[in-house]
Short mmCIF file of N, CA and C in Angstrom, two decimals:
data_model
loop_
_atom_site.label_atom_id
_atom_site.label_comp_id
_atom_site.label_asym_id
_atom_site.label_seq_id
_atom_site.Cartn_x
_atom_site.Cartn_y
_atom_site.Cartn_z
N THR A 1412 68.76 102.09 190.31
CA THR A 1412 68.58 102.51 188.94
C THR A 1412 68.35 101.28 188.08
N VAL A 1413 67.31 101.37 187.35
CA VAL A 1413 66.98 100.26 186.46
C VAL A 1413 67.15 100.74 185.03
N SER A 1414 67.88 100.00 184.28
CA SER A 1414 67.98 100.35 182.86
C SER A 1414 67.37 99.21 182.03
N VAL A 1415 66.66 99.61 181.04
CA VAL A 1415 65.97 98.64 180.18
C VAL A 1415 66.55 98.75 178.79
N SER A 1416 66.88 97.62 178.24
CA SER A 1416 67.36 97.63 176.85
C SER A 1416 66.50 96.64 176.05
N ALA A 1417 66.43 96.87 174.79
CA ALA A 1417 65.59 96.04 173.90
C ALA A 1417 66.29 94.74 173.60
N LEU A 1418 65.52 93.69 173.60
CA LEU A 1418 66.05 92.40 173.17
C LEU A 1418 66.17 92.43 171.64
N PRO A 1419 67.10 91.68 171.09
CA PRO A 1419 67.29 91.73 169.63
C PRO A 1419 66.13 91.06 168.89
N THR A 1420 65.79 91.68 167.79
CA THR A 1420 64.81 91.06 166.88
C THR A 1420 65.60 90.39 165.76
N SER A 1421 64.93 89.59 165.01
CA SER A 1421 65.59 88.89 163.91
C SER A 1421 64.88 89.23 162.61
N SER A 1422 65.65 89.16 161.53
CA SER A 1422 65.04 89.31 160.21
C SER A 1422 65.82 88.44 159.23
N LYS A 1423 65.11 87.94 158.28
CA LYS A 1423 65.72 87.03 157.31
C LYS A 1423 64.97 87.17 156.00
N SER A 1424 65.71 87.00 154.90
CA SER A 1424 65.09 87.01 153.57
C SER A 1424 65.24 85.62 152.96
N ILE A 1425 64.17 85.17 152.36
CA ILE A 1425 64.17 83.87 151.68
C ILE A 1425 63.65 84.09 150.27
N GLU A 1426 64.36 83.51 149.30
CA GLU A 1426 63.86 83.56 147.92
C GLU A 1426 63.44 82.16 147.51
N LEU A 1427 62.18 82.04 147.13
CA LEU A 1427 61.64 80.77 146.64
C LEU A 1427 61.51 80.86 145.13
N LYS A 1428 61.44 79.70 144.52
CA LYS A 1428 61.28 79.65 143.06
C LYS A 1428 60.08 78.77 142.74
N ALA A 1429 59.39 79.13 141.66
CA ALA A 1429 58.23 78.35 141.20
C ALA A 1429 58.21 78.36 139.68
N CYS A 1430 57.57 77.37 139.12
CA CYS A 1430 57.41 77.33 137.66
C CYS A 1430 56.48 78.46 137.22
N PRO A 1431 56.71 79.03 136.04
CA PRO A 1431 55.81 80.08 135.54
C PRO A 1431 54.36 79.59 135.54
N GLY A 1432 53.47 80.46 136.00
CA GLY A 1432 52.04 80.13 136.08
C GLY A 1432 51.66 79.46 137.38
N ALA A 1433 52.64 79.16 138.23
CA ALA A 1433 52.35 78.50 139.50
C ALA A 1433 52.68 79.46 140.65
N THR A 1434 52.42 79.04 141.87
CA THR A 1434 52.75 79.82 143.06
C THR A 1434 53.68 79.01 143.94
N ALA A 1435 54.35 79.70 144.86
CA ALA A 1435 55.18 79.02 145.85
C ALA A 1435 54.43 79.03 147.17
N SER A 1436 54.63 77.99 147.94
CA SER A 1436 53.94 77.87 149.22
C SER A 1436 54.94 78.11 150.35
N TYR A 1437 54.58 79.02 151.27
CA TYR A 1437 55.41 79.25 152.47
C TYR A 1437 54.49 79.43 153.66
N ASN A 1438 54.67 78.61 154.65
CA ASN A 1438 53.90 78.70 155.90
C ASN A 1438 52.39 78.71 155.63
N GLY A 1439 51.96 77.91 154.62
CA GLY A 1439 50.54 77.80 154.30
C GLY A 1439 50.03 78.88 153.37
N ALA A 1440 50.86 79.85 153.02
CA ALA A 1440 50.42 80.93 152.12
C ALA A 1440 50.95 80.65 150.72
N GLN A 1441 50.13 80.95 149.73
CA GLN A 1441 50.53 80.82 148.33
C GLN A 1441 51.01 82.19 147.85
N ILE A 1442 52.23 82.24 147.34
CA ILE A 1442 52.82 83.51 146.92
C ILE A 1442 53.10 83.43 145.43
N ALA A 1443 52.61 84.43 144.68
CA ALA A 1443 52.77 84.46 143.23
C ALA A 1443 54.20 84.85 142.86
N ILE A 1444 54.59 84.44 141.64
CA ILE A 1444 55.90 84.81 141.12
C ILE A 1444 55.97 86.33 141.02
N GLY A 1445 57.08 86.89 141.46
CA GLY A 1445 57.27 88.34 141.43
C GLY A 1445 56.78 89.04 142.68
N ALA A 1446 56.08 88.35 143.55
CA ALA A 1446 55.54 88.96 144.78
C ALA A 1446 56.52 88.76 145.94
N THR A 1447 56.38 89.65 146.93
CA THR A 1447 57.14 89.57 148.18
C THR A 1447 56.15 89.67 149.32
N GLN A 1448 56.33 88.84 150.34
CA GLN A 1448 55.42 88.85 151.48
C GLN A 1448 56.23 88.71 152.77
N ASN A 1449 55.83 89.50 153.80
CA ASN A 1449 56.49 89.43 155.10
C ASN A 1449 55.68 88.54 156.04
N PHE A 1450 56.40 87.73 156.83
CA PHE A 1450 55.80 86.86 157.83
C PHE A 1450 56.41 87.23 159.17
N THR A 1451 55.57 87.34 160.19
CA THR A 1451 56.05 87.69 161.53
C THR A 1451 55.98 86.45 162.41
N PHE A 1452 57.11 86.14 163.06
CA PHE A 1452 57.23 85.00 163.97
C PHE A 1452 57.88 85.47 165.26
N LYS A 1453 57.88 84.64 166.26
CA LYS A 1453 58.60 84.91 167.49
C LYS A 1453 59.98 84.26 167.37
N ASN A 1454 61.04 85.01 167.76
CA ASN A 1454 62.37 84.42 167.73
C ASN A 1454 62.64 83.68 169.03
N TYR A 1455 63.83 83.20 169.23
CA TYR A 1455 64.17 82.39 170.42
C TYR A 1455 64.06 83.17 171.72
N LEU A 1456 64.00 84.51 171.63
CA LEU A 1456 63.86 85.34 172.83
C LEU A 1456 62.41 85.77 173.05
N GLY A 1457 61.53 85.35 172.14
CA GLY A 1457 60.13 85.72 172.26
C GLY A 1457 59.79 87.03 171.59
N CYS A 1458 60.74 87.60 170.87
CA CYS A 1458 60.50 88.87 170.17
C CYS A 1458 60.05 88.61 168.74
N ASP A 1459 59.36 89.62 168.20
CA ASP A 1459 58.94 89.50 166.81
C ASP A 1459 60.17 89.45 165.90
N SER A 1460 60.09 88.57 164.91
CA SER A 1460 61.12 88.54 163.87
C SER A 1460 60.39 88.48 162.53
N ILE A 1461 61.00 89.04 161.54
CA ILE A 1461 60.36 89.16 160.22
C ILE A 1461 61.11 88.26 159.24
N VAL A 1462 60.36 87.44 158.50
CA VAL A 1462 60.89 86.65 157.39
C VAL A 1462 60.26 87.23 156.13
N THR A 1463 61.11 87.74 155.25
CA THR A 1463 60.65 88.30 153.98
C THR A 1463 60.83 87.24 152.90
N VAL A 1464 59.72 86.84 152.30
CA VAL A 1464 59.75 85.78 151.27
C VAL A 1464 59.44 86.42 149.92
N SER A 1465 60.33 86.19 148.96
CA SER A 1465 60.08 86.64 147.59
C SER A 1465 60.12 85.41 146.69
N VAL A 1466 59.40 85.48 145.58
CA VAL A 1466 59.29 84.34 144.68
C VAL A 1466 59.72 84.76 143.28
N SER A 1467 60.61 83.96 142.68
CA SER A 1467 61.02 84.21 141.30
C SER A 1467 60.71 82.97 140.46
N ALA A 1468 60.74 83.15 139.16
CA ALA A 1468 60.35 82.08 138.23
C ALA A 1468 61.54 81.16 137.93
N LEU A 1469 61.24 79.86 137.90
CA LEU A 1469 62.22 78.89 137.42
C LEU A 1469 62.26 78.97 135.90
N PRO A 1470 63.37 78.60 135.30
CA PRO A 1470 63.44 78.66 133.84
C PRO A 1470 62.63 77.55 133.17
N VAL A 1471 62.05 77.89 132.04
CA VAL A 1471 61.39 76.90 131.21
C VAL A 1471 62.33 76.62 130.04
N SER A 1472 62.05 75.57 129.34
CA SER A 1472 62.89 75.20 128.21
C SER A 1472 62.05 75.23 126.94
N ALA A 1473 62.70 75.56 125.85
CA ALA A 1473 62.04 75.51 124.55
C ALA A 1473 63.06 75.01 123.54
N LYS A 1474 62.63 74.10 122.70
CA LYS A 1474 63.53 73.51 121.72
C LYS A 1474 62.77 73.29 120.43
N SER A 1475 63.48 73.42 119.33
CA SER A 1475 62.90 73.13 118.03
C SER A 1475 63.57 71.89 117.46
N VAL A 1476 62.77 71.03 116.86
CA VAL A 1476 63.27 69.81 116.23
C VAL A 1476 62.78 69.81 114.79
N ALA A 1477 63.70 69.63 113.84
CA ALA A 1477 63.34 69.56 112.43
C ALA A 1477 63.50 68.11 111.98
N LEU A 1478 62.40 67.51 111.54
CA LEU A 1478 62.41 66.14 111.04
C LEU A 1478 62.19 66.15 109.54
N LYS A 1479 62.70 65.10 108.87
CA LYS A 1479 62.47 64.94 107.44
C LYS A 1479 62.01 63.52 107.18
N THR A 1480 61.11 63.38 106.22
CA THR A 1480 60.61 62.07 105.85
C THR A 1480 60.33 62.04 104.35
N CYS A 1481 60.18 60.84 103.83
CA CYS A 1481 59.93 60.69 102.39
C CYS A 1481 58.54 61.23 102.02
N PRO A 1482 58.41 61.79 100.82
CA PRO A 1482 57.09 62.25 100.37
C PRO A 1482 56.08 61.11 100.43
N GLY A 1483 54.87 61.44 100.88
CA GLY A 1483 53.80 60.46 100.98
C GLY A 1483 53.79 59.71 102.30
N SER A 1484 54.74 60.01 103.19
CA SER A 1484 54.74 59.35 104.49
C SER A 1484 54.71 60.40 105.60
N MET A 1485 54.65 59.94 106.84
CA MET A 1485 54.59 60.85 107.98
C MET A 1485 55.78 60.59 108.89
N ALA A 1486 56.22 61.65 109.56
CA ALA A 1486 57.25 61.51 110.58
C ALA A 1486 56.58 61.15 111.90
N ILE A 1487 57.29 60.45 112.76
CA ILE A 1487 56.75 60.08 114.07
C ILE A 1487 57.63 60.69 115.15
N TYR A 1488 56.99 61.46 116.04
CA TYR A 1488 57.69 62.05 117.18
C TYR A 1488 56.86 61.78 118.43
N ASN A 1489 57.48 61.19 119.41
CA ASN A 1489 56.81 60.88 120.68
C ASN A 1489 55.51 60.10 120.46
N GLY A 1490 55.53 59.20 119.46
CA GLY A 1490 54.37 58.36 119.17
C GLY A 1490 53.28 59.05 118.37
N THR A 1491 53.52 60.28 117.93
CA THR A 1491 52.52 61.03 117.17
C THR A 1491 52.97 61.15 115.71
N GLN A 1492 52.07 60.85 114.78
CA GLN A 1492 52.38 61.00 113.35
C GLN A 1492 52.17 62.46 112.95
N ILE A 1493 53.16 63.01 112.26
CA ILE A 1493 53.09 64.40 111.83
C ILE A 1493 53.33 64.44 110.32
N PRO A 1494 52.40 65.03 109.54
CA PRO A 1494 52.57 65.06 108.09
C PRO A 1494 53.61 66.09 107.65
N ILE A 1495 54.08 65.91 106.44
CA ILE A 1495 55.04 66.85 105.86
C ILE A 1495 54.40 68.23 105.78
N GLY A 1496 55.16 69.26 106.14
CA GLY A 1496 54.68 70.64 106.11
C GLY A 1496 54.01 71.08 107.39
N ALA A 1497 53.80 70.16 108.32
CA ALA A 1497 53.11 70.51 109.57
C ALA A 1497 54.11 70.86 110.67
N THR A 1498 53.62 71.62 111.63
CA THR A 1498 54.37 71.96 112.83
C THR A 1498 53.50 71.60 114.02
N GLN A 1499 54.08 70.93 115.00
CA GLN A 1499 53.30 70.53 116.18
C GLN A 1499 54.16 70.76 117.42
N SER A 1500 53.52 71.23 118.48
CA SER A 1500 54.21 71.48 119.74
C SER A 1500 53.86 70.40 120.76
N PHE A 1501 54.86 70.01 121.53
CA PHE A 1501 54.70 69.02 122.59
C PHE A 1501 55.16 69.66 123.89
N THR A 1502 54.44 69.40 124.97
CA THR A 1502 54.80 69.95 126.29
C THR A 1502 55.26 68.82 127.19
N PHE A 1503 56.46 69.00 127.74
CA PHE A 1503 57.04 68.03 128.66
C PHE A 1503 57.49 68.77 129.92
N LYS A 1504 57.83 68.03 130.95
CA LYS A 1504 58.42 68.61 132.15
C LYS A 1504 59.93 68.64 131.97
N ASN A 1505 60.58 69.78 132.30
CA ASN A 1505 62.03 69.84 132.22
C ASN A 1505 62.64 69.32 133.51
N TYR A 1506 63.93 69.40 133.64
CA TYR A 1506 64.63 68.84 134.80
C TYR A 1506 64.23 69.52 136.11
N LEU A 1507 63.60 70.70 136.05
CA LEU A 1507 63.14 71.39 137.25
C LEU A 1507 61.66 71.14 137.52
N GLY A 1508 61.02 70.41 136.64
CA GLY A 1508 59.59 70.10 136.81
C GLY A 1508 58.67 71.11 136.17
N CYS A 1509 59.22 72.06 135.42
CA CYS A 1509 58.39 73.08 134.75
C CYS A 1509 58.05 72.63 133.34
N ASP A 1510 56.92 73.15 132.84
CA ASP A 1510 56.52 72.84 131.47
C ASP A 1510 57.55 73.39 130.50
N SER A 1511 57.90 72.59 129.53
CA SER A 1511 58.82 72.98 128.48
C SER A 1511 58.24 72.54 127.16
N THR A 1512 58.53 73.29 126.11
CA THR A 1512 57.91 73.05 124.82
C THR A 1512 58.95 72.59 123.80
N VAL A 1513 58.60 71.54 123.06
CA VAL A 1513 59.38 71.09 121.92
C VAL A 1513 58.50 71.30 120.70
N THR A 1514 58.98 72.11 119.76
CA THR A 1514 58.24 72.39 118.53
C THR A 1514 58.87 71.58 117.41
N VAL A 1515 58.06 70.72 116.80
CA VAL A 1515 58.54 69.81 115.76
C VAL A 1515 57.99 70.27 114.41
N THR A 1516 58.88 70.43 113.44
CA THR A 1516 58.48 70.72 112.06
C THR A 1516 58.94 69.56 111.18
N VAL A 1517 58.16 69.28 110.15
CA VAL A 1517 58.47 68.15 109.28
C VAL A 1517 58.59 68.65 107.84
N ALA A 1518 59.70 68.28 107.20
CA ALA A 1518 59.95 68.64 105.80
C ALA A 1518 60.10 67.35 105.00
N ALA A 1519 60.00 67.48 103.69
CA ALA A 1519 60.11 66.32 102.79
C ALA A 1519 61.56 66.09 102.40
N LEU A 1520 61.96 64.83 102.41
CA LEU A 1520 63.24 64.44 101.84
C LEU A 1520 63.08 64.49 100.32
N PRO A 1521 64.17 64.71 99.61
CA PRO A 1521 64.04 64.77 98.15
C PRO A 1521 63.80 63.39 97.54
N SER A 1522 62.89 63.37 96.59
CA SER A 1522 62.73 62.18 95.77
C SER A 1522 63.38 62.55 94.43
N SER A 1523 63.61 61.58 93.61
CA SER A 1523 64.26 61.90 92.36
C SER A 1523 63.55 61.19 91.22
N SER A 1524 63.73 61.72 90.04
CA SER A 1524 63.21 61.06 88.85
C SER A 1524 64.26 61.23 87.76
N SER A 1525 64.39 60.21 86.95
CA SER A 1525 65.37 60.27 85.88
C SER A 1525 64.86 59.46 84.69
N SER A 1526 65.51 59.66 83.59
CA SER A 1526 65.17 58.94 82.37
C SER A 1526 66.40 58.15 81.93
N LEU A 1527 66.14 57.00 81.34
CA LEU A 1527 67.20 56.14 80.86
C LEU A 1527 66.77 55.58 79.52
N THR A 1528 67.66 55.68 78.55
CA THR A 1528 67.39 55.13 77.23
C THR A 1528 68.30 53.93 77.03
N LEU A 1529 67.69 52.79 76.72
CA LEU A 1529 68.43 51.57 76.44
C LEU A 1529 68.26 51.23 74.96
N LYS A 1530 69.28 50.60 74.39
CA LYS A 1530 69.23 50.23 72.98
C LYS A 1530 69.39 48.72 72.85
N THR A 1531 68.62 48.16 71.92
CA THR A 1531 68.70 46.73 71.66
C THR A 1531 68.42 46.47 70.18
N CYS A 1532 68.83 45.32 69.76
CA CYS A 1532 68.56 44.94 68.37
C CYS A 1532 67.08 44.63 68.22
N PRO A 1533 66.50 44.92 67.07
CA PRO A 1533 65.08 44.61 66.87
C PRO A 1533 64.83 43.11 67.11
N GLY A 1534 63.78 42.84 67.89
CA GLY A 1534 63.41 41.46 68.18
C GLY A 1534 64.18 40.84 69.34
N THR A 1535 65.16 41.57 69.89
CA THR A 1535 65.94 41.04 71.02
C THR A 1535 65.58 41.82 72.28
N PRO A 1536 65.01 41.14 73.29
CA PRO A 1536 64.65 41.87 74.52
C PRO A 1536 65.90 42.26 75.32
N ILE A 1537 65.72 43.28 76.14
CA ILE A 1537 66.77 43.72 77.05
C ILE A 1537 66.17 43.71 78.46
N VAL A 1538 66.97 43.39 79.49
CA VAL A 1538 66.44 43.26 80.84
C VAL A 1538 66.91 44.45 81.69
N TYR A 1539 65.92 45.08 82.36
CA TYR A 1539 66.21 46.16 83.31
C TYR A 1539 65.38 45.90 84.57
N ALA A 1540 66.02 45.89 85.72
CA ALA A 1540 65.36 45.66 87.01
C ALA A 1540 64.50 44.38 86.95
N ASN A 1541 65.10 43.32 86.41
CA ASN A 1541 64.45 42.01 86.31
C ASN A 1541 63.20 42.02 85.43
N THR A 1542 63.11 42.98 84.52
CA THR A 1542 61.97 43.06 83.62
C THR A 1542 62.48 43.07 82.19
N ALA A 1543 61.95 42.18 81.36
CA ALA A 1543 62.33 42.12 79.95
C ALA A 1543 61.57 43.20 79.18
N LEU A 1544 62.30 43.97 78.41
CA LEU A 1544 61.70 45.04 77.60
C LEU A 1544 62.14 44.85 76.16
N LYS A 1545 61.28 45.28 75.23
CA LYS A 1545 61.63 45.19 73.82
C LYS A 1545 61.65 46.59 73.22
N ALA A 1546 62.21 46.69 72.06
CA ALA A 1546 62.30 47.99 71.38
C ALA A 1546 60.91 48.60 71.26
N GLY A 1547 60.80 49.90 71.62
CA GLY A 1547 59.53 50.61 71.58
C GLY A 1547 58.85 50.70 72.94
N ASP A 1548 59.30 49.91 73.91
CA ASP A 1548 58.69 49.94 75.25
C ASP A 1548 59.15 51.18 76.02
N VAL A 1549 58.22 51.75 76.80
CA VAL A 1549 58.52 52.82 77.75
C VAL A 1549 57.88 52.40 79.07
N LYS A 1550 58.70 52.27 80.10
CA LYS A 1550 58.17 51.78 81.38
C LYS A 1550 58.79 52.58 82.52
N ALA A 1551 57.94 52.93 83.51
CA ALA A 1551 58.40 53.64 84.71
C ALA A 1551 58.66 52.62 85.81
N PHE A 1552 59.82 52.70 86.42
CA PHE A 1552 60.20 51.84 87.54
C PHE A 1552 60.31 52.71 88.80
N VAL A 1553 59.70 52.24 89.90
CA VAL A 1553 59.80 52.96 91.17
C VAL A 1553 60.86 52.24 92.01
N LEU A 1554 61.94 52.96 92.30
CA LEU A 1554 63.07 52.41 93.05
C LEU A 1554 63.33 53.31 94.26
N LYS A 1555 64.13 52.83 95.18
CA LYS A 1555 64.51 53.64 96.36
C LYS A 1555 65.77 54.43 96.02
N ASN A 1556 65.78 55.73 96.39
CA ASN A 1556 66.99 56.52 96.18
C ASN A 1556 67.93 56.37 97.38
N TYR A 1557 69.00 57.10 97.41
CA TYR A 1557 70.02 56.98 98.46
C TYR A 1557 69.47 57.34 99.85
N LEU A 1558 68.33 58.03 99.92
CA LEU A 1558 67.72 58.38 101.21
C LEU A 1558 66.61 57.40 101.60
N GLY A 1559 66.34 56.44 100.72
CA GLY A 1559 65.30 55.46 101.01
C GLY A 1559 63.92 55.87 100.53
N CYS A 1560 63.84 56.96 99.77
CA CYS A 1560 62.55 57.44 99.27
C CYS A 1560 62.28 56.89 97.87
N ASP A 1561 60.98 56.75 97.54
CA ASP A 1561 60.61 56.30 96.21
C ASP A 1561 61.08 57.30 95.17
N SER A 1562 61.68 56.80 94.12
CA SER A 1562 62.12 57.60 93.00
C SER A 1562 61.77 56.87 91.72
N THR A 1563 61.52 57.63 90.67
CA THR A 1563 61.06 57.04 89.41
C THR A 1563 62.15 57.11 88.35
N VAL A 1564 62.38 55.97 87.71
CA VAL A 1564 63.27 55.90 86.55
C VAL A 1564 62.40 55.49 85.37
N THR A 1565 62.33 56.34 84.36
CA THR A 1565 61.56 56.04 83.16
C THR A 1565 62.52 55.49 82.12
N VAL A 1566 62.29 54.23 81.74
CA VAL A 1566 63.17 53.54 80.80
C VAL A 1566 62.49 53.51 79.44
N THR A 1567 63.22 53.96 78.43
CA THR A 1567 62.75 53.93 77.04
C THR A 1567 63.70 53.02 76.27
N VAL A 1568 63.15 52.07 75.54
CA VAL A 1568 63.96 51.14 74.76
C VAL A 1568 63.82 51.48 73.28
N VAL A 1569 64.95 51.72 72.66
CA VAL A 1569 64.95 52.03 71.23
C VAL A 1569 65.71 50.93 70.49
N ALA A 1570 65.36 50.76 69.23
CA ALA A 1570 66.00 49.73 68.39
C ALA A 1570 67.27 50.28 67.78
N LEU A 1571 68.28 49.45 67.80
CA LEU A 1571 69.52 49.80 67.10
C LEU A 1571 69.25 49.72 65.60
N PRO A 1572 69.93 50.53 64.84
CA PRO A 1572 69.67 50.47 63.40
C PRO A 1572 70.18 49.15 62.80
N VAL A 1573 69.43 48.68 61.85
CA VAL A 1573 69.81 47.47 61.13
C VAL A 1573 70.58 47.91 59.90
N SER A 1574 71.70 47.27 59.68
CA SER A 1574 72.52 47.62 58.52
C SER A 1574 72.12 46.75 57.32
N THR A 1575 71.91 47.39 56.22
CA THR A 1575 71.68 46.67 54.96
C THR A 1575 72.55 47.32 53.91
N HIS A 1576 73.20 46.50 53.17
CA HIS A 1576 74.06 47.00 52.08
C HIS A 1576 73.81 46.16 50.84
N SER A 1577 73.90 46.81 49.75
CA SER A 1577 73.82 46.10 48.47
C SER A 1577 75.24 45.85 47.99
N VAL A 1578 75.45 44.67 47.55
CA VAL A 1578 76.77 44.33 47.02
C VAL A 1578 76.58 44.03 45.53
N PRO A 1579 77.09 44.90 44.73
CA PRO A 1579 76.95 44.63 43.29
C PRO A 1579 77.90 43.49 42.87
N LEU A 1580 77.37 42.52 42.21
CA LEU A 1580 78.18 41.42 41.74
C LEU A 1580 78.30 41.50 40.22
N LYS A 1581 79.50 41.31 39.77
CA LYS A 1581 79.73 41.29 38.32
C LYS A 1581 80.33 39.93 37.98
N PRO A 1582 79.56 39.12 37.33
CA PRO A 1582 80.09 37.80 37.01
C PRO A 1582 81.10 37.84 35.85
N CYS A 1583 81.94 36.91 35.88
CA CYS A 1583 82.88 36.74 34.77
C CYS A 1583 82.13 36.10 33.61
N PRO A 1584 82.61 36.34 32.45
CA PRO A 1584 81.89 35.72 31.33
C PRO A 1584 81.96 34.19 31.47
N GLY A 1585 80.91 33.63 31.29
CA GLY A 1585 80.83 32.19 31.38
C GLY A 1585 79.41 31.78 31.73
N PRO A 1586 79.22 30.48 31.99
CA PRO A 1586 77.87 30.01 32.18
C PRO A 1586 77.19 30.55 33.45
N THR A 1587 77.87 30.60 34.59
CA THR A 1587 77.21 31.11 35.80
C THR A 1587 78.12 32.08 36.51
#
């Protein structure tokens, strides 16, 4: 009496990962993300064995960066000048080798303007920011504010009032 029994077959599942928009390679075949493919091989006993390969997507990264700069200048990100009010995207490889996006927006730092009134005696100059000013002068000075941006101080110089008084004199009777 001869009895025949089947030799064992083998099966295995493998999950591969690929960057979005790319494929994974297995045994010379390119497999798209989301796809599953079966491969038939011979096992150690010479029987067919099935390897089921599925592919999933690796994560991508996205980040937003908000930059600020003084009015009239540009922000610099990754060697690129970006004007105020603009948004620009940069693509880099993340730690898994997939494309990742950094979106940079640029806003203006506040500048300031103020007025200052100085008083001086008529004919006597007054000094502001190493500049001599006289009564009646109005001058705008461009200075840096606490953020390092240009700010305008408008200085107006006014004259102090001059006092004049009459002193009535009443002489005593006599020659002078």
